[in-house]
Amino acid sequence: MLNSRAASIFRRPVYIFWLSLLAITFFALTFGLNRLYAQKQQQLSRYWYGRAQAALESHQADEAISDLRTALVYSHDRPQYLFSLAQALEAAGRITEARSYLLSLLEDEPGNGPYNLQLARLAAKENDVSHAMRYFNGAIYGAWESDPISKRQQARQELVSYLLEKGMNTQARGELLTFTTDMPKTAQSEFWVANAFSRLGDDSSALQFYKAGLRLDRRNAGAMLGAGESSFRLLRYHEALNYFKAALALRPDATTSGWLQLTSMTMDLNPFQSQMSAVERRHRLILAMDIADQRLRACTQLQNGSSANSPSTSQSLRAQWIQLDDQLQNARSDSDVVQLLAPAANLIVNIEKQNRCSAPAVGDQALLQIYANAEELQP
């Protein structure tokens, strides 16, 4: 009996040992299987996410949406994938669904820069100015995982472009000036700011930034052209001519050639230069009168009863032209010619502006440029 009790006592630890070993083995096997399952899910989610990104890059939004939904099944609503799904939905034109996902993400991370920027773009597409402004500012002051300074600057650039498109020039100027305070000192940034100032009609500031950018990159034909246009509008024709010549040498095209021709003709027809002989001033004014005469004749012939330019208007302009031409033919001294510049400017501008029956030729464009700015060019 003692032997039986001793055997029983001996077997109990053995049972416990084997049961413990079996439990450990079971838990290890379960843990391993779960880990393999999780790894497989991660592999599948990454696979479908990669497919979705490739589809988005190929502008196949519907396919990307399907792949992302599959990826989300395996990733358990990973925010990165939800954000990509919102982008794909936007690309597919499903704006309401895209906004719903983005708002849900933003609720969890109110200061997230990418979420705010995407919502700003959606609001801009729907012409919702107040929400676009709100979310753009959220992106500008929000959190970014990588290169936050650059990303915030890019968000502000988008805001400036949006405000310019909406014609909100005062707000655009304010944001643009803020951008310039800590903008990267690269040629690309300088040119972007120059173009923005040009769109605001501030050619003086635009030219300043074009020059700064060109000091860093002298081979940018587009910037050379932009600098030439700003110089032209500032009546700095010699400077404009040099920029257009440089732009044409870098990239010959019809637009630059047209600007070069217009600038050259504007300089050749300009009678307002102070250091000019009476003969040359009179010659240039006669040329201007001849170009205006051709324009007036062409427009009169094309009227054909159109109400755009009534016969009485054309007759009045013709009478003024004849009277001024007679005075010009009899002018001999430089003072006589100078006295005719103001009435000539008024008549030429009226002819060129009121008789827009066809596209103005380069000579007509030059006359408008010269004589519409006559007060600033007076000798």
Short mmCIF file of C-alpha atoms in Angstrom, two decimals:
data_model
loop_
_atom_site.label_atom_id
_atom_site.label_comp_id
_atom_site.label_asym_id
_atom_site.label_seq_id
_atom_site.Cartn_x
_atom_site.Cartn_y
_atom_site.Cartn_z
CA MET A 1 0.00 0.00 0.00
CA LEU A 2 2.87 2.28 0.71
CA ASN A 3 4.29 1.50 -2.68
CA SER A 4 0.96 2.42 -4.33
CA ARG A 5 0.79 5.73 -2.46
CA ALA A 6 4.38 6.50 -3.36
CA ALA A 7 3.71 5.78 -7.02
CA SER A 8 0.65 8.05 -6.95
CA ILE A 9 2.64 10.85 -5.39
CA PHE A 10 5.34 10.40 -8.00
CA ARG A 11 2.91 10.39 -10.94
CA ARG A 12 1.19 13.68 -9.98
CA PRO A 13 4.21 15.92 -10.76
CA VAL A 14 4.73 14.02 -13.97
CA TYR A 15 1.14 14.72 -15.02
CA ILE A 16 1.54 18.38 -14.10
CA PHE A 17 4.77 18.56 -16.07
CA TRP A 18 3.25 17.04 -19.19
CA LEU A 19 0.12 19.14 -18.94
CA SER A 20 2.24 22.28 -18.56
CA LEU A 21 4.40 21.27 -21.49
CA LEU A 22 1.31 20.60 -23.58
CA ALA A 23 -0.17 23.99 -22.63
CA ILE A 24 3.07 25.78 -23.45
CA THR A 25 3.26 23.99 -26.78
CA PHE A 26 -0.35 24.89 -27.53
CA PHE A 27 0.15 28.53 -26.65
CA ALA A 28 3.39 28.69 -28.64
CA LEU A 29 1.67 27.11 -31.62
CA THR A 30 -1.28 29.50 -31.29
CA PHE A 31 1.04 32.51 -30.97
CA GLY A 32 3.03 31.39 -33.99
CA LEU A 33 -0.07 30.85 -36.07
CA ASN A 34 -1.45 34.24 -35.04
CA ARG A 35 1.84 35.87 -35.89
CA LEU A 36 1.94 34.16 -39.28
CA TYR A 37 -1.66 35.23 -39.86
CA ALA A 38 -0.85 38.85 -38.93
CA GLN A 39 2.21 38.84 -41.16
CA LYS A 40 0.16 37.44 -44.02
CA GLN A 41 -2.46 40.14 -43.50
CA GLN A 42 0.24 42.82 -43.54
CA GLN A 43 1.70 41.37 -46.72
CA LEU A 44 -1.71 41.33 -48.38
CA SER A 45 -2.54 44.86 -47.23
CA ARG A 46 0.80 46.16 -48.54
CA TYR A 47 0.28 44.31 -51.81
CA TRP A 48 -3.18 45.78 -52.41
CA TYR A 49 -2.05 49.22 -51.27
CA GLY A 50 0.84 49.10 -53.73
CA ARG A 51 -1.56 48.13 -56.51
CA ALA A 52 -3.81 51.04 -55.55
CA GLN A 53 -0.95 53.54 -55.62
CA ALA A 54 0.09 52.32 -59.06
CA ALA A 55 -3.51 52.63 -60.27
CA LEU A 56 -3.71 56.20 -58.93
CA GLU A 57 -0.50 57.14 -60.71
CA SER A 58 -2.02 55.72 -63.90
CA HIS A 59 -5.20 57.81 -63.32
CA GLN A 60 -7.29 54.66 -62.80
CA ALA A 61 -9.24 55.93 -59.82
CA ASP A 62 -11.98 53.28 -59.80
CA GLU A 63 -9.45 50.45 -59.77
CA ALA A 64 -7.53 52.21 -56.99
CA ILE A 65 -10.71 52.49 -54.90
CA SER A 66 -11.37 48.76 -55.22
CA ASP A 67 -7.78 47.86 -54.32
CA LEU A 68 -7.76 50.21 -51.34
CA ARG A 69 -10.97 48.76 -49.96
CA THR A 70 -9.36 45.32 -50.17
CA ALA A 71 -6.22 46.64 -48.45
CA LEU A 72 -8.35 48.07 -45.66
CA VAL A 73 -9.89 44.64 -45.01
CA TYR A 74 -6.43 43.37 -44.11
CA SER A 75 -5.10 46.52 -42.42
CA HIS A 76 -8.04 47.19 -40.06
CA ASP A 77 -8.77 50.77 -41.18
CA ARG A 78 -5.21 52.03 -41.21
CA PRO A 79 -5.32 55.90 -41.44
CA GLN A 80 -2.77 56.03 -44.24
CA TYR A 81 -4.94 53.76 -46.36
CA LEU A 82 -8.12 55.66 -45.50
CA PHE A 83 -6.44 58.88 -46.59
CA SER A 84 -5.42 57.31 -49.89
CA LEU A 85 -8.97 56.06 -50.34
CA ALA A 86 -10.25 59.61 -49.87
CA GLN A 87 -7.80 60.82 -52.51
CA ALA A 88 -8.92 58.09 -54.91
CA LEU A 89 -12.58 58.94 -54.33
CA GLU A 90 -11.83 62.58 -55.08
CA ALA A 91 -10.02 61.59 -58.27
CA ALA A 92 -13.10 59.59 -59.26
CA GLY A 93 -15.32 62.61 -58.69
CA ARG A 94 -17.00 61.12 -55.63
CA ILE A 95 -16.50 64.25 -53.58
CA THR A 96 -19.09 63.60 -50.87
CA GLU A 97 -17.59 60.22 -49.98
CA ALA A 98 -14.07 61.63 -50.04
CA ARG A 99 -15.04 64.45 -47.69
CA SER A 100 -16.71 62.00 -45.31
CA TYR A 101 -13.54 59.95 -44.94
CA LEU A 102 -11.38 63.06 -44.55
CA LEU A 103 -13.61 64.60 -41.90
CA SER A 104 -13.56 61.34 -39.97
CA LEU A 105 -9.77 61.29 -40.11
CA LEU A 106 -9.56 64.97 -39.15
CA GLU A 107 -11.79 64.36 -36.15
CA ASP A 108 -9.13 62.02 -34.76
CA GLU A 109 -6.24 64.34 -35.75
CA PRO A 110 -7.52 67.96 -35.98
CA GLY A 111 -4.03 69.37 -36.58
CA ASN A 112 -3.05 67.00 -39.38
CA GLY A 113 -1.60 69.00 -42.27
CA PRO A 114 -2.29 66.57 -45.15
CA TYR A 115 -5.92 66.05 -44.08
CA ASN A 116 -6.53 69.80 -43.91
CA LEU A 117 -4.88 70.38 -47.28
CA GLN A 118 -6.97 67.71 -48.99
CA LEU A 119 -10.16 69.16 -47.48
CA ALA A 120 -9.08 72.62 -48.67
CA ARG A 121 -8.73 71.31 -52.21
CA LEU A 122 -12.18 69.72 -52.04
CA ALA A 123 -13.72 72.96 -50.78
CA ALA A 124 -11.94 74.90 -53.54
CA LYS A 125 -13.37 72.55 -56.17
CA GLU A 126 -16.86 73.15 -54.81
CA ASN A 127 -16.35 76.94 -54.71
CA ASP A 128 -16.70 76.94 -50.92
CA VAL A 129 -14.40 79.87 -50.17
CA SER A 130 -14.85 80.03 -46.40
CA HIS A 131 -14.10 76.34 -45.84
CA ALA A 132 -11.25 76.41 -48.35
CA MET A 133 -9.63 79.28 -46.43
CA ARG A 134 -10.17 77.49 -43.12
CA TYR A 135 -8.60 74.23 -44.24
CA PHE A 136 -5.74 75.90 -46.12
CA ASN A 137 -4.81 77.67 -42.90
CA GLY A 138 -5.15 74.36 -41.07
CA ALA A 139 -2.63 72.89 -43.50
CA ILE A 140 -0.27 75.86 -43.20
CA TYR A 141 -0.17 75.68 -39.41
CA GLY A 142 -0.76 71.93 -39.12
CA ALA A 143 1.53 69.00 -38.36
CA TRP A 144 3.49 67.24 -41.10
CA GLU A 145 5.48 64.06 -40.61
CA SER A 146 8.35 64.95 -42.96
CA ASP A 147 9.84 68.27 -44.09
CA PRO A 148 7.15 70.35 -42.33
CA ILE A 149 8.58 73.76 -43.26
CA SER A 150 8.56 72.97 -46.97
CA LYS A 151 5.09 71.40 -46.81
CA ARG A 152 3.65 74.45 -45.06
CA GLN A 153 5.22 76.76 -47.62
CA GLN A 154 3.70 74.68 -50.42
CA ALA A 155 0.30 74.87 -48.73
CA ARG A 156 0.58 78.66 -48.57
CA GLN A 157 1.53 78.74 -52.24
CA GLU A 158 -1.64 76.80 -53.05
CA LEU A 159 -3.64 79.28 -50.98
CA VAL A 160 -2.12 82.23 -52.86
CA SER A 161 -2.90 80.62 -56.22
CA TYR A 162 -6.47 79.90 -55.10
CA LEU A 163 -7.03 83.48 -53.93
CA LEU A 164 -5.67 84.82 -57.22
CA GLU A 165 -8.02 82.56 -59.17
CA LYS A 166 -10.95 83.88 -57.11
CA GLY A 167 -9.89 87.49 -57.70
CA MET A 168 -9.30 88.02 -53.96
CA ASN A 169 -6.21 90.10 -54.61
CA THR A 170 -5.96 91.83 -51.24
CA GLN A 171 -5.91 88.52 -49.36
CA ALA A 172 -3.60 87.02 -51.97
CA ARG A 173 -1.10 89.86 -51.55
CA GLY A 174 -1.10 89.42 -47.78
CA GLU A 175 -0.43 85.69 -48.02
CA LEU A 176 2.19 86.26 -50.71
CA LEU A 177 4.07 88.80 -48.59
CA THR A 178 3.99 86.35 -45.68
CA PHE A 179 5.41 83.65 -47.94
CA THR A 180 8.29 85.88 -49.01
CA THR A 181 9.45 86.45 -45.42
CA ASP A 182 10.84 82.92 -45.07
CA MET A 183 10.72 81.55 -48.60
CA PRO A 184 13.50 79.24 -49.79
CA LYS A 185 16.15 81.19 -51.69
CA THR A 186 15.90 79.15 -54.86
CA ALA A 187 15.40 80.28 -58.43
CA GLN A 188 12.14 78.34 -58.63
CA SER A 189 10.71 80.12 -55.58
CA GLU A 190 11.83 83.54 -56.82
CA PHE A 191 10.18 82.93 -60.20
CA TRP A 192 6.97 81.70 -58.58
CA VAL A 193 6.72 84.84 -56.44
CA ALA A 194 7.49 87.01 -59.47
CA ASN A 195 4.68 85.38 -61.44
CA ALA A 196 2.27 85.84 -58.52
CA PHE A 197 3.10 89.55 -58.26
CA SER A 198 2.64 89.85 -62.01
CA ARG A 199 -0.84 88.33 -61.71
CA LEU A 200 -1.56 90.94 -59.04
CA GLY A 201 -0.56 93.67 -61.48
CA ASP A 202 2.47 94.62 -59.40
CA ASP A 203 5.08 94.59 -62.15
CA SER A 204 7.64 96.46 -60.08
CA SER A 205 7.73 93.73 -57.41
CA ALA A 206 7.50 91.04 -60.08
CA LEU A 207 10.57 92.38 -61.86
CA GLN A 208 12.48 92.51 -58.58
CA PHE A 209 11.90 88.80 -57.98
CA TYR A 210 12.51 87.87 -61.61
CA LYS A 211 15.91 89.54 -61.35
CA ALA A 212 16.68 87.71 -58.10
CA GLY A 213 15.78 84.39 -59.68
CA LEU A 214 17.75 85.07 -62.84
CA ARG A 215 20.85 85.73 -60.76
CA LEU A 216 20.53 82.08 -59.70
CA ASP A 217 19.41 80.67 -63.04
CA ARG A 218 20.28 82.58 -66.21
CA ARG A 219 19.04 79.78 -68.46
CA ASN A 220 15.34 80.03 -67.64
CA ALA A 221 13.62 81.26 -70.80
CA GLY A 222 10.21 81.58 -69.14
CA ALA A 223 11.61 83.85 -66.45
CA MET A 224 13.41 85.95 -69.06
CA LEU A 225 10.11 86.34 -70.89
CA GLY A 226 8.29 87.25 -67.66
CA ALA A 227 10.93 89.84 -66.77
CA GLY A 228 10.60 91.31 -70.25
CA GLU A 229 6.81 91.57 -69.97
CA SER A 230 7.05 93.30 -66.59
CA SER A 231 9.68 95.70 -67.91
CA PHE A 232 7.50 96.45 -70.94
CA ARG A 233 4.48 97.27 -68.79
CA LEU A 234 6.71 99.50 -66.66
CA LEU A 235 7.64 101.38 -69.87
CA ARG A 236 11.26 100.26 -69.53
CA TYR A 237 11.52 99.31 -73.18
CA HIS A 238 15.29 98.99 -73.57
CA GLU A 239 15.40 96.64 -70.59
CA ALA A 240 12.43 94.68 -71.94
CA LEU A 241 14.10 94.37 -75.34
CA ASN A 242 17.20 92.83 -73.77
CA TYR A 243 15.14 90.31 -71.81
CA PHE A 244 13.14 89.29 -74.89
CA LYS A 245 16.32 88.85 -76.93
CA ALA A 246 17.80 86.64 -74.21
CA ALA A 247 14.58 84.61 -73.94
CA LEU A 248 14.46 84.12 -77.70
CA ALA A 249 18.06 82.92 -77.73
CA LEU A 250 17.26 80.36 -75.04
CA ARG A 251 13.95 79.17 -76.49
CA PRO A 252 12.77 80.45 -79.87
CA ASP A 253 8.98 80.60 -80.03
CA ALA A 254 6.19 82.71 -81.52
CA THR A 255 5.20 84.34 -78.22
CA THR A 256 8.66 85.69 -77.50
CA SER A 257 9.09 86.77 -81.12
CA GLY A 258 5.81 88.67 -80.88
CA TRP A 259 6.91 90.48 -77.74
CA LEU A 260 10.25 91.33 -79.31
CA GLN A 261 8.56 92.75 -82.40
CA LEU A 262 6.07 94.74 -80.33
CA THR A 263 8.81 96.20 -78.13
CA SER A 264 10.96 97.14 -81.10
CA MET A 265 8.04 98.84 -82.84
CA THR A 266 7.02 100.63 -79.64
CA MET A 267 10.52 102.05 -79.33
CA ASP A 268 10.63 103.01 -83.01
CA LEU A 269 7.24 104.79 -82.90
CA ASN A 270 7.67 106.52 -79.54
CA PRO A 271 7.75 110.33 -80.16
CA PHE A 272 8.03 111.22 -76.46
CA GLN A 273 11.77 110.80 -75.99
CA SER A 274 13.33 114.04 -74.75
CA GLN A 275 16.58 113.77 -76.72
CA MET A 276 15.02 113.68 -80.18
CA SER A 277 15.19 116.06 -83.13
CA ALA A 278 12.09 117.87 -84.36
CA VAL A 279 12.35 116.04 -87.69
CA GLU A 280 12.43 112.60 -86.03
CA ARG A 281 9.59 113.45 -83.61
CA ARG A 282 7.43 114.70 -86.49
CA HIS A 283 8.29 111.62 -88.55
CA ARG A 284 7.22 109.28 -85.76
CA LEU A 285 3.98 111.14 -85.19
CA ILE A 286 3.19 110.99 -88.92
CA LEU A 287 3.80 107.21 -88.87
CA ALA A 288 1.45 106.88 -85.90
CA MET A 289 -1.23 108.88 -87.67
CA ASP A 290 -0.87 106.67 -90.76
CA ILE A 291 -1.28 103.47 -88.71
CA ALA A 292 -4.34 104.92 -86.96
CA ASP A 293 -5.74 105.98 -90.34
CA GLN A 294 -5.43 102.42 -91.67
CA ARG A 295 -7.15 101.08 -88.57
CA LEU A 296 -9.99 103.59 -88.87
CA ARG A 297 -10.50 102.80 -92.57
CA ALA A 298 -10.49 99.03 -91.98
CA CYS A 299 -12.96 99.25 -89.13
CA THR A 300 -15.27 101.56 -91.06
CA GLN A 301 -15.38 99.10 -93.95
CA LEU A 302 -16.18 96.19 -91.63
CA GLN A 303 -18.96 97.90 -89.73
CA ASN A 304 -21.76 96.95 -92.11
CA GLY A 305 -24.41 98.42 -89.89
CA SER A 306 -22.94 97.04 -86.66
CA SER A 307 -23.87 99.01 -83.54
CA ALA A 308 -20.39 98.49 -82.11
CA ASN A 309 -19.12 101.56 -83.96
CA SER A 310 -21.84 103.90 -85.18
CA PRO A 311 -21.34 105.88 -88.43
CA SER A 312 -21.48 109.12 -86.45
CA THR A 313 -18.58 107.98 -84.26
CA SER A 314 -16.48 107.01 -87.27
CA GLN A 315 -17.30 110.27 -89.02
CA SER A 316 -16.32 112.26 -85.94
CA LEU A 317 -13.02 110.40 -85.65
CA ARG A 318 -12.35 110.91 -89.35
CA ALA A 319 -12.97 114.65 -89.05
CA GLN A 320 -10.62 114.88 -86.07
CA TRP A 321 -7.97 112.90 -87.92
CA ILE A 322 -8.13 115.19 -90.97
CA GLN A 323 -7.85 118.30 -88.82
CA LEU A 324 -4.92 116.97 -86.81
CA ASP A 325 -3.14 115.65 -89.89
CA ASP A 326 -3.40 119.09 -91.49
CA GLN A 327 -1.88 120.69 -88.39
CA LEU A 328 0.89 118.12 -88.36
CA GLN A 329 1.76 118.72 -92.01
CA ASN A 330 2.14 122.44 -91.26
CA ALA A 331 4.17 121.95 -88.07
CA ARG A 332 7.80 122.93 -88.50
CA SER A 333 9.40 123.58 -85.12
CA ASP A 334 9.81 121.04 -82.35
CA SER A 335 7.54 123.08 -80.09
CA ASP A 336 4.79 122.91 -82.73
CA VAL A 337 5.09 119.10 -82.87
CA VAL A 338 5.21 118.75 -79.06
CA GLN A 339 1.98 120.76 -78.77
CA LEU A 340 0.29 118.24 -81.07
CA LEU A 341 1.32 115.21 -78.99
CA ALA A 342 -1.52 115.49 -76.47
CA PRO A 343 -4.39 115.81 -79.00
CA ALA A 344 -2.74 113.12 -81.14
CA ALA A 345 -2.59 110.78 -78.15
CA ASN A 346 -6.27 111.35 -77.39
CA LEU A 347 -7.33 110.75 -81.01
CA ILE A 348 -5.13 107.69 -81.57
CA VAL A 349 -6.30 106.00 -78.37
CA ASN A 350 -9.94 106.68 -79.29
CA ILE A 351 -9.43 105.18 -82.74
CA GLU A 352 -7.62 102.11 -81.45
CA LYS A 353 -9.98 101.46 -78.54
CA GLN A 354 -13.37 102.31 -80.04
CA ASN A 355 -12.92 100.53 -83.34
CA ARG A 356 -12.15 97.00 -82.23
CA CYS A 357 -13.69 95.40 -85.24
CA SER A 358 -10.77 93.02 -85.73
CA ALA A 359 -7.69 91.89 -83.86
CA PRO A 360 -5.22 94.78 -83.65
CA ALA A 361 -2.00 94.41 -85.62
CA VAL A 362 1.33 94.82 -83.88
CA GLY A 363 1.49 98.46 -84.97
CA ASP A 364 -1.89 99.15 -83.37
CA GLN A 365 -0.78 97.44 -80.16
CA ALA A 366 2.35 99.59 -80.13
CA LEU A 367 0.31 102.76 -80.56
CA LEU A 368 -1.96 101.84 -77.65
CA GLN A 369 1.05 101.12 -75.46
CA ILE A 370 2.67 104.45 -76.33
CA TYR A 371 -0.25 106.84 -76.41
CA ALA A 372 -2.30 105.33 -73.57
CA ASN A 373 0.74 106.11 -71.38
CA ALA A 374 1.37 109.51 -72.96
CA GLU A 375 1.29 111.43 -69.67
CA GLU A 376 4.14 109.34 -68.27
CA LEU A 377 6.16 109.66 -71.48
CA GLN A 378 5.81 113.40 -72.12
CA PRO A 379 9.21 114.98 -73.03
#
